[in-house]
Short mmCIF file of C-alpha atoms in Angstrom, two decimals:
data_model
loop_
_atom_site.label_atom_id
_atom_site.label_comp_id
_atom_site.label_asym_id
_atom_site.label_seq_id
_atom_site.Cartn_x
_atom_site.Cartn_y
_atom_site.Cartn_z
CA UNK A 151 -41.96 77.01 -149.83
CA UNK A 152 -39.72 79.82 -151.15
CA UNK A 153 -36.62 77.61 -151.13
CA UNK A 154 -38.36 74.82 -153.03
CA UNK A 155 -39.64 77.26 -155.66
CA UNK A 156 -36.07 78.48 -156.25
CA UNK A 157 -34.93 74.86 -156.48
CA UNK A 158 -37.45 74.24 -159.25
CA UNK A 159 -36.45 77.46 -161.00
CA UNK A 160 -32.86 76.24 -161.03
CA UNK A 161 -34.13 73.20 -162.98
CA UNK A 162 -35.02 75.55 -165.91
CA UNK A 163 -38.77 75.36 -165.28
CA UNK A 164 -41.08 78.27 -166.18
CA UNK A 165 -42.06 80.45 -163.24
CA UNK A 166 -45.66 79.23 -163.01
CA UNK A 167 -44.67 75.58 -163.29
CA UNK A 168 -41.89 76.06 -160.72
CA UNK A 169 -44.39 77.59 -158.27
CA UNK A 170 -46.96 74.82 -158.73
CA UNK A 171 -44.40 72.00 -158.53
CA UNK A 172 -42.68 73.58 -155.56
CA UNK A 173 -45.95 73.86 -153.66
CA UNK A 174 -47.07 70.33 -154.52
CA UNK A 175 -43.78 68.66 -153.60
CA UNK A 176 -43.71 69.89 -150.00
CA UNK A 177 -47.45 69.94 -149.29
CA UNK A 178 -47.58 66.62 -147.44
CA UNK A 179 -44.24 66.90 -145.55
CA UNK A 180 -45.05 70.45 -144.44
CA UNK A 181 -48.49 69.36 -143.27
CA UNK A 182 -47.03 66.44 -141.31
CA UNK A 183 -44.47 68.73 -139.68
CA UNK A 184 -47.14 71.27 -138.79
CA UNK A 185 -49.45 68.57 -137.45
CA UNK A 186 -46.63 67.06 -135.37
CA UNK A 187 -45.96 70.35 -133.60
CA UNK A 188 -49.70 70.88 -133.03
CA UNK A 189 -50.16 67.37 -131.61
CA UNK A 190 -47.49 67.78 -128.93
CA UNK A 191 -49.66 70.43 -127.28
CA UNK A 192 -52.34 67.86 -126.50
CA UNK A 193 -51.07 67.55 -122.87
CA UNK A 194 -52.17 71.11 -122.18
CA UNK A 195 -55.79 70.02 -122.64
CA UNK A 196 -55.38 67.78 -119.57
CA UNK A 197 -54.73 70.72 -117.24
CA UNK A 198 -57.44 71.71 -114.78
CA UNK A 199 -58.17 74.66 -112.51
CA UNK A 200 -56.30 77.94 -112.88
CA UNK A 201 -53.51 76.27 -114.88
CA UNK A 202 -56.07 75.37 -117.55
CA UNK A 203 -57.21 78.96 -117.98
CA UNK A 204 -53.64 80.30 -117.90
CA UNK A 205 -51.95 77.98 -120.38
CA UNK A 206 -54.65 76.57 -122.67
CA UNK A 207 -54.93 79.92 -124.53
CA UNK A 208 -51.14 79.93 -124.96
CA UNK A 209 -51.14 76.44 -126.49
CA UNK A 210 -54.12 77.32 -128.67
CA UNK A 211 -52.28 80.42 -129.93
CA UNK A 212 -49.28 78.32 -130.97
CA UNK A 213 -51.48 75.76 -132.73
CA UNK A 214 -53.45 78.46 -134.57
CA UNK A 215 -50.19 80.18 -135.55
CA UNK A 216 -48.81 76.92 -137.00
CA UNK A 217 -52.00 76.21 -138.94
CA UNK A 218 -52.10 79.80 -140.19
CA UNK A 219 -48.47 79.51 -141.28
CA UNK A 220 -49.25 76.38 -143.25
CA UNK A 221 -52.28 78.03 -144.84
CA UNK A 222 -50.23 81.07 -145.87
CA UNK A 223 -47.52 78.84 -147.34
CA UNK A 224 -50.20 77.21 -149.53
CA UNK A 225 -51.86 80.45 -150.72
CA UNK A 226 -50.22 83.81 -150.07
CA UNK A 227 -46.58 82.84 -150.54
CA UNK A 228 -46.96 81.29 -154.04
CA UNK A 229 -49.06 84.26 -155.12
CA UNK A 230 -46.47 86.76 -153.86
CA UNK A 231 -43.68 84.83 -155.58
CA UNK A 232 -45.63 84.95 -158.85
CA UNK A 233 -46.08 88.71 -158.64
CA UNK A 234 -42.66 89.68 -157.27
CA UNK A 235 -40.32 87.49 -159.31
CA UNK A 236 -39.68 88.58 -162.89
CA UNK A 237 -41.51 86.48 -165.44
CA UNK A 238 -38.24 85.64 -167.23
CA UNK A 239 -36.93 84.01 -164.05
CA UNK A 240 -38.18 80.63 -165.18
CA UNK A 241 -37.23 80.88 -168.86
CA UNK A 242 -33.68 81.94 -168.16
CA UNK A 243 -33.55 79.20 -165.53
CA UNK A 244 -30.39 78.42 -163.81
CA UNK A 245 -28.30 81.01 -165.62
CA UNK A 246 -30.46 83.91 -164.49
CA UNK A 247 -30.48 82.64 -160.90
CA UNK A 248 -26.73 82.27 -160.92
CA UNK A 249 -26.34 85.68 -162.56
CA UNK A 250 -28.34 87.34 -159.82
CA UNK A 251 -26.37 85.43 -157.25
CA UNK A 252 -23.10 86.53 -158.85
CA UNK A 253 -24.12 90.19 -158.78
CA UNK A 254 -25.05 89.86 -155.11
CA UNK A 255 -21.68 88.29 -154.30
CA UNK A 256 -20.01 91.04 -156.27
CA UNK A 257 -21.51 93.65 -153.96
CA UNK A 258 -20.46 91.79 -150.81
CA UNK A 259 -17.47 89.81 -152.08
CA UNK A 260 -15.29 90.20 -149.00
CA UNK A 261 -17.96 89.17 -146.54
CA UNK A 262 -19.18 86.43 -148.87
CA UNK A 263 -15.72 84.95 -149.36
CA UNK A 264 -15.11 84.98 -145.60
CA UNK A 265 -18.42 83.29 -144.93
CA UNK A 266 -17.80 80.72 -147.67
CA UNK A 267 -14.40 79.81 -146.27
CA UNK A 268 -15.73 79.42 -142.76
CA UNK A 269 -18.75 77.47 -143.92
CA UNK A 270 -16.64 75.17 -146.08
CA UNK A 271 -14.31 74.51 -143.17
CA UNK A 272 -17.25 73.78 -140.87
CA UNK A 273 -18.86 71.53 -143.48
CA UNK A 274 -15.66 69.53 -143.96
CA UNK A 275 -15.24 69.14 -140.20
CA UNK A 276 -18.83 67.97 -139.86
CA UNK A 277 -18.33 65.51 -142.75
CA UNK A 278 -15.21 64.06 -141.11
CA UNK A 279 -16.92 63.74 -137.72
CA UNK A 280 -19.94 62.10 -139.34
CA UNK A 281 -17.73 59.56 -141.10
CA UNK A 282 -15.94 58.77 -137.84
CA UNK A 283 -19.31 58.46 -136.04
CA UNK A 284 -20.68 56.03 -138.61
CA UNK A 285 -17.49 54.01 -138.33
CA UNK A 286 -17.77 53.76 -134.53
CA UNK A 287 -21.47 53.27 -134.01
CA UNK A 288 -21.19 51.12 -130.91
CA UNK A 289 -18.99 53.66 -129.13
CA UNK A 290 -21.25 56.56 -130.09
CA UNK A 291 -24.39 54.71 -128.96
CA UNK A 292 -22.74 53.91 -125.62
CA UNK A 293 -21.56 57.49 -125.12
CA UNK A 294 -25.00 58.83 -125.99
CA UNK A 295 -26.71 56.41 -123.59
CA UNK A 296 -24.26 57.30 -120.80
CA UNK A 297 -24.79 61.02 -121.44
CA UNK A 298 -28.56 60.58 -121.31
CA UNK A 299 -28.37 58.63 -118.03
CA UNK A 300 -26.04 61.26 -116.56
CA UNK A 301 -28.41 64.00 -117.66
CA UNK A 302 -31.35 62.14 -116.13
CA UNK A 303 -29.61 62.42 -112.74
CA UNK A 304 -30.16 66.18 -112.96
CA UNK A 305 -33.83 65.50 -112.21
CA UNK A 306 -32.79 65.27 -108.55
CA UNK A 307 -31.12 68.70 -108.71
CA UNK A 308 -33.65 70.68 -110.77
CA UNK A 309 -36.46 71.77 -108.48
CA UNK A 310 -40.17 72.12 -109.16
CA UNK A 311 -42.41 75.16 -108.90
CA UNK A 312 -45.92 75.68 -110.12
CA UNK A 313 -45.02 79.05 -111.63
CA UNK A 314 -41.69 80.94 -111.71
CA UNK A 315 -41.30 83.80 -109.26
CA UNK A 316 -42.34 87.21 -110.60
CA UNK A 317 -40.59 90.20 -109.02
CA UNK A 318 -43.25 92.89 -109.27
CA UNK A 319 -41.56 95.25 -106.81
CA UNK A 320 -44.39 94.84 -104.29
CA UNK A 321 -44.50 93.45 -100.76
CA UNK A 322 -47.55 92.58 -98.70
CA UNK A 323 -46.61 92.35 -95.04
CA UNK A 324 -49.19 91.06 -92.58
CA UNK A 325 -48.85 92.25 -88.99
CA UNK A 326 -50.72 90.48 -86.22
CA UNK A 327 -50.65 91.94 -82.71
CA UNK A 328 -51.73 89.93 -79.65
CA UNK A 329 -55.41 89.00 -79.83
CA UNK A 330 -57.65 91.55 -78.14
CA UNK A 331 -55.48 94.58 -78.91
CA UNK A 332 -57.66 97.63 -79.46
CA UNK A 333 -57.63 99.40 -82.80
CA UNK A 334 -55.92 102.50 -81.36
CA UNK A 335 -53.05 100.43 -79.96
CA UNK A 336 -52.80 98.44 -83.20
CA UNK A 337 -52.41 101.71 -85.09
CA UNK A 338 -49.48 102.71 -82.85
CA UNK A 339 -47.85 99.32 -83.46
CA UNK A 340 -48.25 99.74 -87.20
CA UNK A 341 -46.67 103.18 -87.04
CA UNK A 342 -43.63 101.71 -85.26
CA UNK A 343 -43.42 98.88 -87.80
CA UNK A 344 -43.59 101.39 -90.62
CA UNK A 345 -40.68 103.34 -89.14
CA UNK A 346 -38.64 100.12 -89.01
CA UNK A 347 -39.50 99.38 -92.64
CA UNK A 348 -38.20 102.79 -93.68
CA UNK A 349 -34.93 102.00 -91.88
CA UNK A 350 -34.48 98.68 -93.69
CA UNK A 351 -35.56 99.71 -97.20
CA UNK A 352 -33.39 102.44 -98.78
CA UNK A 353 -35.36 105.65 -99.44
CA UNK A 354 -34.27 105.63 -103.09
CA UNK A 355 -36.02 102.29 -103.60
CA UNK A 356 -39.16 102.95 -101.54
CA UNK A 357 -42.12 104.36 -103.44
CA UNK A 358 -45.11 104.09 -101.09
CA UNK A 359 -46.42 102.42 -97.92
CA UNK A 360 -50.11 101.80 -97.28
CA UNK A 361 -51.63 100.41 -94.07
CA UNK A 362 -54.91 98.47 -93.90
CA UNK A 363 -55.81 97.89 -90.25
CA UNK A 364 -58.75 95.90 -88.93
CA UNK A 365 -61.68 94.28 -90.65
CA UNK A 366 -63.44 96.02 -93.54
CA UNK A 367 -66.80 97.61 -92.74
CA UNK A 368 -68.79 95.26 -94.97
CA UNK A 369 -68.90 91.50 -95.26
CA UNK A 370 -68.59 91.64 -99.06
CA UNK A 371 -65.02 92.98 -98.93
CA UNK A 372 -64.03 90.28 -96.46
CA UNK A 373 -65.73 87.44 -98.34
CA UNK A 374 -64.20 88.21 -101.74
CA UNK A 375 -60.68 89.04 -100.57
CA UNK A 376 -57.74 86.88 -99.57
CA UNK A 377 -56.85 88.89 -96.48
CA UNK A 378 -55.72 87.10 -93.32
CA UNK A 379 -57.11 89.85 -91.08
CA UNK A 380 -59.25 88.50 -88.22
CA UNK A 381 -59.95 91.54 -86.05
CA UNK A 382 -58.84 95.00 -84.88
CA UNK A 383 -55.46 93.55 -83.85
CA UNK A 384 -54.69 92.53 -87.44
CA UNK A 385 -53.73 94.36 -90.58
CA UNK A 386 -51.58 94.54 -93.70
CA UNK A 387 -48.83 96.88 -94.83
CA UNK A 388 -48.55 97.22 -98.61
CA UNK A 389 -45.08 98.28 -99.75
CA UNK A 390 -44.39 99.47 -103.31
CA UNK A 391 -40.82 99.76 -104.59
CA UNK A 392 -39.49 101.95 -107.37
CA UNK A 393 -38.64 100.48 -110.76
CA UNK A 394 -34.94 100.37 -109.90
CA UNK A 395 -34.71 98.30 -106.75
CA UNK A 396 -32.88 95.37 -105.24
CA UNK A 397 -34.53 91.95 -105.57
CA UNK A 398 -37.74 91.96 -103.56
CA UNK A 399 -36.96 88.63 -101.79
CA UNK A 400 -33.82 90.24 -100.31
CA UNK A 401 -35.93 93.02 -98.80
CA UNK A 402 -38.36 90.44 -97.41
CA UNK A 403 -35.54 88.45 -95.76
CA UNK A 404 -34.11 91.58 -94.20
CA UNK A 405 -37.50 92.67 -92.89
CA UNK A 406 -38.25 89.22 -91.42
CA UNK A 407 -35.10 89.32 -89.30
CA UNK A 408 -35.34 92.98 -88.29
CA UNK A 409 -39.05 92.95 -87.39
CA UNK A 410 -38.82 89.69 -85.42
CA UNK A 411 -36.10 91.24 -83.24
CA UNK A 412 -37.79 94.63 -82.84
CA UNK A 413 -41.31 93.31 -82.21
CA UNK A 414 -41.13 89.91 -80.50
CA UNK A 415 -44.81 89.94 -79.42
CA UNK A 416 -46.19 90.43 -82.93
CA UNK A 417 -46.46 87.90 -85.76
CA UNK A 418 -45.23 88.82 -89.24
CA UNK A 419 -45.62 87.02 -92.55
CA UNK A 420 -45.68 88.00 -96.22
CA UNK A 421 -48.64 87.33 -98.49
CA UNK A 422 -49.07 87.27 -102.27
CA UNK A 423 -48.56 90.86 -103.41
CA UNK A 424 -48.95 90.61 -107.18
CA UNK A 425 -52.00 89.47 -109.12
CA UNK A 426 -50.22 86.42 -110.58
CA UNK A 427 -49.46 84.81 -107.21
CA UNK A 428 -52.87 85.77 -105.84
CA UNK A 429 -54.56 83.92 -108.69
CA UNK A 430 -52.28 80.89 -108.35
CA UNK A 431 -52.98 80.73 -104.59
CA UNK A 432 -56.75 80.52 -105.31
CA UNK A 433 -57.59 82.97 -102.53
CA UNK A 434 -55.49 81.15 -99.92
CA UNK A 435 -53.08 83.14 -97.77
CA UNK A 436 -49.97 81.18 -98.84
CA UNK A 437 -48.95 78.66 -101.52
CA UNK A 438 -48.68 75.86 -98.94
CA UNK A 439 -51.77 75.06 -96.87
CA UNK A 440 -51.66 72.06 -94.51
CA UNK A 441 -55.18 71.41 -93.21
CA UNK A 442 -56.15 69.43 -90.12
CA UNK A 443 -59.80 68.55 -90.75
CA UNK A 444 -62.27 67.03 -88.30
CA UNK A 445 -64.22 67.62 -85.10
CA UNK A 446 -61.69 66.27 -82.62
CA UNK A 447 -60.90 68.83 -79.89
CA UNK A 448 -57.20 67.92 -80.08
CA UNK A 449 -56.86 69.06 -83.70
CA UNK A 450 -55.79 72.57 -82.70
CA UNK A 451 -52.93 71.16 -80.66
CA UNK A 452 -51.90 68.92 -83.55
CA UNK A 453 -52.00 71.90 -85.92
CA UNK A 454 -49.78 73.86 -83.53
CA UNK A 455 -47.26 71.02 -83.39
CA UNK A 456 -47.35 70.72 -87.17
CA UNK A 457 -46.56 74.42 -87.57
CA UNK A 458 -43.56 74.07 -85.24
CA UNK A 459 -42.24 71.06 -87.19
CA UNK A 460 -42.81 72.65 -90.58
CA UNK A 461 -41.02 75.83 -89.50
CA UNK A 462 -37.83 73.77 -88.99
CA UNK A 463 -37.72 72.64 -92.64
CA UNK A 464 -35.03 74.43 -94.69
CA UNK A 465 -36.58 76.80 -97.20
CA UNK A 466 -39.84 77.26 -95.27
CA UNK A 467 -40.71 80.75 -93.98
CA UNK A 468 -43.73 82.65 -92.66
CA UNK A 469 -45.31 79.62 -90.96
CA UNK A 470 -48.47 80.60 -89.10
CA UNK A 471 -51.88 79.29 -88.10
CA UNK A 472 -54.87 80.71 -89.91
CA UNK A 473 -57.13 80.35 -86.86
CA UNK A 474 -56.75 81.86 -83.38
CA UNK A 475 -58.05 80.37 -80.14
CA UNK A 476 -57.07 83.17 -77.75
CA UNK A 477 -59.51 85.97 -78.53
CA UNK A 478 -60.59 87.56 -75.20
CA UNK A 479 -64.32 87.15 -74.58
CA UNK A 480 -66.79 88.15 -71.89
CA UNK A 481 -69.18 85.31 -71.13
CA UNK A 482 -72.71 86.29 -70.01
CA UNK A 483 -74.41 83.40 -68.19
CA UNK A 484 -78.16 84.05 -67.91
CA UNK A 485 -80.08 82.53 -65.00
CA UNK A 486 -83.18 81.28 -66.81
CA UNK A 487 -85.17 80.84 -63.59
CA UNK A 488 -84.68 84.48 -62.58
CA UNK A 489 -85.42 85.66 -66.09
CA UNK A 490 -88.59 83.56 -66.21
CA UNK A 491 -89.80 84.95 -62.89
CA UNK A 492 -89.30 88.47 -64.28
CA UNK A 493 -91.31 87.58 -67.40
CA UNK A 494 -88.24 87.62 -69.68
CA UNK A 495 -86.73 85.04 -72.00
CA UNK A 496 -83.21 84.27 -73.16
CA UNK A 497 -84.04 85.96 -76.44
CA UNK A 498 -85.09 89.17 -74.65
CA UNK A 499 -81.78 89.28 -72.82
CA UNK A 500 -79.74 88.60 -75.97
CA UNK A 501 -81.60 91.24 -78.02
CA UNK A 502 -81.23 93.90 -75.33
CA UNK A 503 -77.48 93.25 -74.98
CA UNK A 504 -77.00 93.27 -78.78
CA UNK A 505 -78.87 96.56 -79.12
CA UNK A 506 -76.74 98.14 -76.39
CA UNK A 507 -73.36 96.87 -77.63
CA UNK A 508 -73.78 96.55 -81.39
CA UNK A 509 -76.69 98.85 -82.20
CA UNK A 510 -80.14 98.14 -83.48
CA UNK A 511 -78.77 97.45 -86.95
CA UNK A 512 -77.96 93.91 -85.88
CA UNK A 513 -81.50 92.92 -84.82
CA UNK A 514 -83.84 95.69 -85.98
CA UNK A 515 -82.38 97.74 -88.88
CA UNK A 516 -83.72 101.26 -89.06
CA UNK A 517 -83.78 103.32 -92.25
CA UNK A 518 -84.01 107.10 -92.49
CA UNK A 519 -85.02 108.70 -95.79
CA UNK A 520 -83.39 112.06 -96.44
CA UNK A 521 -86.09 114.22 -98.07
CA UNK A 522 -83.49 116.48 -99.69
CA UNK A 523 -81.75 113.88 -101.85
CA UNK A 524 -84.11 110.89 -101.58
CA UNK A 525 -81.38 108.58 -100.26
CA UNK A 526 -82.09 106.11 -97.46
CA UNK A 527 -79.51 105.80 -94.71
CA UNK A 528 -79.24 103.02 -92.15
CA UNK A 529 -79.27 104.39 -88.63
CA UNK A 530 -77.60 102.43 -85.84
CA UNK A 531 -77.71 103.54 -82.20
CA UNK A 532 -75.57 101.94 -79.49
CA UNK A 533 -74.18 102.72 -76.08
CA UNK A 534 -70.83 104.58 -76.28
CA UNK A 535 -67.91 102.26 -75.61
CA UNK A 536 -66.48 104.53 -72.91
CA UNK A 537 -69.74 104.06 -70.96
CA UNK A 538 -69.15 100.28 -70.80
CA UNK A 539 -65.67 100.06 -69.32
CA UNK A 540 -66.29 97.50 -66.52
CA UNK A 541 -68.48 94.60 -65.46
CA UNK A 542 -70.42 97.01 -63.21
CA UNK A 543 -71.25 99.22 -66.18
CA UNK A 544 -72.24 96.16 -68.23
CA UNK A 545 -74.44 94.95 -65.38
CA UNK A 546 -76.48 98.18 -65.57
CA UNK A 547 -77.63 97.38 -69.12
CA UNK A 548 -81.46 97.55 -69.19
CA UNK A 549 -83.29 94.39 -70.29
CA UNK A 550 -86.79 94.74 -71.73
CA UNK A 551 -89.28 92.27 -73.16
CA UNK A 552 -90.13 92.40 -76.85
CA UNK A 553 -93.85 92.49 -76.01
CA UNK A 554 -93.40 95.19 -73.37
CA UNK A 555 -95.53 93.22 -70.88
CA UNK A 556 -92.73 92.62 -68.34
CA UNK A 557 -91.07 95.46 -66.43
CA UNK A 558 -87.48 96.40 -67.34
CA UNK A 559 -84.69 94.70 -65.41
CA UNK A 560 -80.94 95.23 -65.09
CA UNK A 561 -78.64 92.66 -66.69
CA UNK A 562 -76.82 92.21 -63.38
CA UNK A 563 -80.03 90.91 -61.79
CA UNK A 564 -80.39 88.16 -64.40
CA UNK A 565 -76.87 87.06 -65.33
CA UNK A 566 -73.28 86.60 -64.16
CA UNK A 567 -70.11 87.54 -66.07
CA UNK A 568 -66.77 85.85 -66.55
CA UNK A 569 -63.66 86.37 -68.67
CA UNK A 570 -62.73 83.62 -71.12
CA UNK A 571 -61.21 83.07 -74.54
CA UNK A 572 -62.82 81.90 -77.75
CA UNK A 573 -61.96 81.15 -81.35
CA UNK A 574 -61.53 84.33 -83.35
CA UNK A 575 -61.97 82.64 -86.72
CA UNK A 576 -63.91 79.44 -87.42
CA UNK A 577 -63.12 77.77 -90.76
CA UNK A 578 -64.73 74.81 -92.49
CA UNK A 579 -63.79 72.61 -95.44
CA UNK A 580 -66.52 70.36 -96.81
CA UNK A 581 -68.63 71.18 -93.73
CA UNK A 582 -65.91 69.85 -91.40
CA UNK A 583 -64.04 72.23 -89.03
CA UNK A 584 -60.50 72.85 -90.20
CA UNK A 585 -57.27 74.37 -88.89
CA UNK A 586 -54.87 75.73 -91.52
CA UNK A 587 -51.09 75.83 -91.27
CA UNK A 588 -49.81 78.25 -93.89
CA UNK A 589 -46.21 78.52 -95.15
CA UNK A 590 -44.16 80.30 -97.82
CA UNK A 591 -41.05 79.12 -99.67
CA UNK A 592 -37.76 81.01 -99.79
CA UNK A 593 -34.37 79.99 -101.22
CA UNK A 594 -35.77 76.63 -102.25
CA UNK A 595 -38.30 75.18 -104.63
CA UNK A 596 -41.85 74.18 -103.81
CA UNK A 597 -41.38 70.56 -104.82
CA UNK A 598 -38.50 69.99 -102.37
CA UNK A 599 -40.30 71.75 -99.54
CA UNK A 600 -43.55 69.86 -100.22
CA UNK A 601 -41.69 66.52 -100.11
CA UNK A 602 -40.27 67.42 -96.68
CA UNK A 603 -43.71 68.50 -95.43
CA UNK A 604 -45.14 65.16 -96.63
CA UNK A 605 -42.77 63.41 -94.23
CA UNK A 606 -43.97 65.59 -91.35
CA UNK A 607 -47.61 64.91 -92.23
CA UNK A 608 -46.94 61.18 -92.38
CA UNK A 609 -45.42 61.40 -88.91
CA UNK A 610 -48.50 63.09 -87.42
CA UNK A 611 -51.23 61.16 -89.27
CA UNK A 612 -51.34 58.38 -86.63
CA UNK A 613 -51.99 61.02 -83.94
CA UNK A 614 -55.29 62.25 -85.37
CA UNK A 615 -58.52 60.56 -84.32
CA UNK A 616 -60.47 58.32 -86.66
CA UNK A 617 -62.47 60.36 -89.15
CA UNK A 618 -60.01 63.27 -88.98
CA UNK A 619 -57.43 63.95 -91.69
CA UNK A 620 -54.30 65.93 -92.47
CA UNK A 621 -54.03 67.09 -96.06
CA UNK A 622 -51.77 69.49 -97.95
CA UNK A 623 -53.68 71.75 -100.29
CA UNK A 624 -53.18 75.08 -101.99
CA UNK A 625 -50.77 75.73 -104.82
CA UNK A 626 -48.82 72.53 -104.07
CA UNK A 627 -51.79 70.27 -104.82
CA UNK A 628 -52.49 72.09 -108.08
CA UNK A 629 -48.81 71.90 -109.07
CA UNK A 630 -48.66 68.16 -108.51
CA UNK A 631 -51.86 67.51 -110.42
CA UNK A 632 -50.72 69.70 -113.32
CA UNK A 633 -47.31 68.03 -113.49
CA UNK A 634 -48.85 64.56 -113.49
CA UNK A 635 -51.26 65.44 -116.27
CA UNK A 636 -48.55 67.08 -118.37
CA UNK A 637 -46.18 64.12 -117.96
CA UNK A 638 -48.90 61.69 -119.03
CA UNK A 639 -49.80 63.99 -121.89
CA UNK A 640 -46.21 64.19 -123.12
CA UNK A 641 -46.09 60.40 -123.42
CA UNK A 642 -49.30 60.40 -125.47
CA UNK A 643 -48.03 63.31 -127.57
CA UNK A 644 -44.91 61.34 -128.49
CA UNK A 645 -47.10 58.39 -129.42
CA UNK A 646 -49.34 60.57 -131.61
CA UNK A 647 -46.32 62.11 -133.37
CA UNK A 648 -44.91 58.65 -134.02
CA UNK A 649 -48.18 57.41 -135.51
CA UNK A 650 -48.54 60.49 -137.73
CA UNK A 651 -45.03 60.04 -139.12
CA UNK A 652 -45.58 56.30 -139.54
CA UNK A 653 -48.52 57.03 -141.80
CA UNK A 654 -46.49 59.57 -143.77
CA UNK A 655 -43.37 57.40 -144.19
CA UNK A 656 -45.30 54.14 -144.51
CA UNK A 657 -42.74 52.66 -142.12
CA UNK A 658 -42.47 51.79 -138.44
CA UNK A 659 -38.67 52.17 -138.33
CA UNK A 660 -38.06 55.57 -139.96
CA UNK A 661 -40.24 57.53 -137.46
CA UNK A 662 -38.52 55.70 -134.61
CA UNK A 663 -35.15 56.91 -135.92
CA UNK A 664 -36.48 60.47 -136.05
CA UNK A 665 -37.75 60.25 -132.46
CA UNK A 666 -34.25 59.32 -131.31
CA UNK A 667 -33.67 63.09 -131.22
CA UNK A 668 -36.09 63.35 -128.27
CA UNK A 669 -33.70 61.92 -125.58
CA UNK A 670 -31.10 64.45 -126.64
CA UNK A 671 -33.72 67.17 -126.44
CA UNK A 672 -34.68 66.15 -122.91
CA UNK A 673 -30.99 66.10 -121.92
CA UNK A 674 -30.52 69.60 -123.30
CA UNK A 675 -33.57 70.85 -121.43
CA UNK A 676 -32.28 69.42 -118.15
CA UNK A 677 -28.81 70.89 -118.60
CA UNK A 678 -30.11 74.35 -119.47
CA UNK A 679 -32.48 74.37 -116.49
CA UNK A 680 -29.64 73.24 -114.22
CA UNK A 681 -27.11 75.77 -115.53
CA UNK A 682 -29.53 78.70 -115.32
CA UNK A 683 -30.83 77.54 -111.91
CA UNK A 684 -34.36 77.44 -113.29
CA UNK A 685 -36.91 75.05 -111.84
CA UNK A 686 -39.43 72.87 -113.60
CA UNK A 687 -42.73 74.70 -113.84
CA UNK A 688 -45.78 74.67 -116.05
CA UNK A 689 -44.24 77.34 -118.35
CA UNK A 690 -40.95 75.42 -118.62
CA UNK A 691 -42.88 72.23 -119.37
CA UNK A 692 -44.71 74.14 -122.09
CA UNK A 693 -41.31 74.97 -123.54
CA UNK A 694 -40.31 71.31 -123.29
CA UNK A 695 -43.45 70.32 -125.19
CA UNK A 696 -42.61 72.81 -127.93
CA UNK A 697 -39.01 71.52 -128.05
CA UNK A 698 -40.34 68.00 -128.65
CA UNK A 699 -42.27 69.20 -131.68
CA UNK A 700 -39.33 71.17 -133.07
CA UNK A 701 -36.91 68.28 -132.52
CA UNK A 702 -39.25 65.88 -134.30
#
């Protein structure tokens, strides 16, 4: 807008006329350019899930900024020019403009002359190269096509990630001791692990270490968190680094090797430590989640084999099963005939055992109102754990009827005991039981790793029973869906830009010539991603979309 006003002033037009003509002459081209850049962001509207909420506001901000810029160029800029430029600028015309320019060059003559010489030299070189290009069109077209094809080969070398890695200086280490380990022993294990962490992480880089051991006291905390803790043998170690620290992935690699050697009986894996990765994982423990869904009893074995195969893939780390089948359990087998003869039912036996082991809060919550502060407290009474340290002690548990009609009996007179194992965590997906194989990615990109896991899944799909399935979910599924939608959207965006310019130019050929800049833009994007070792991601695709609009 400003440049065109000065161009009209140089044609000896009055200031007001120069402003009005300058605004009118570029109104349509500026609007088409603005609309073209806005249209290329249409693909963002096709995103779903978390990607939609993350990137739709960004695209909307760019579109609103472009529209606001166009609006300001129609209103504020001409008004400011009218008030700031001297009124005689138009009447003096070209002479005044050149006089002002001469005074400016007089103040910076040395720098201006140097810039003029360099610019003139560059302009002449560009003119000569353009003449040679127009004289050798076939050669140039062939070279350009070959360069584009060569650049397209970089698609096989530029990886894919849903979101670029964010080094927040935080680590979230999950420690899993053998199932059945008591909380006191788990605490000692965590203390030893913490000492090893302090050996591996330099003290100058370590800010704080926080341990969370066992399950939270309430179900709300467990339901709304993404913790992988399943019992008193589980827990997390949160590690915060100082601002000046080595790359966090290097610390994680060092800790994986050191902890695996020092604690061979425990399982270690890293979870999402920062809020960005936690949101992108959608509450799942890891970005890659391979699920074996169905009611076949062999699914756990298949999931175990899958985890072993996936762990062999280069770039895959922290492979573990989300469910455990080895939790130690005491089975109480009630003899219903003996219980019936004693006037007791299975429910009487279960309630009496629950009250003794877990407290009355499980079956008959009791509230006590404190008269001093008016607050109600839940009171739970249970047998001390040290009093139940053997089957003989468990057998002496008193069993009473809810009605009180039958005399009390000892549990040992009505039931037998046996040691067994059970599933510590039972998970479902769409009502069907599911076993999850979780994995992280290190020194590779998610797209390459996911492609390798697809081959493993295809290998094991024939082994699952009919009605059972193996599916890869988590961040990988969202990444693939987002990439597909953005790629389709980019094609439609190019079509929309072409149609808009066709209306403006009243030609089908001229817009096509303009869009010939797009292949060069794509080639430049690929080369820059390859040189900087940056992967394709939703943010980089957003940049590619913006580059399409700018190139057009």
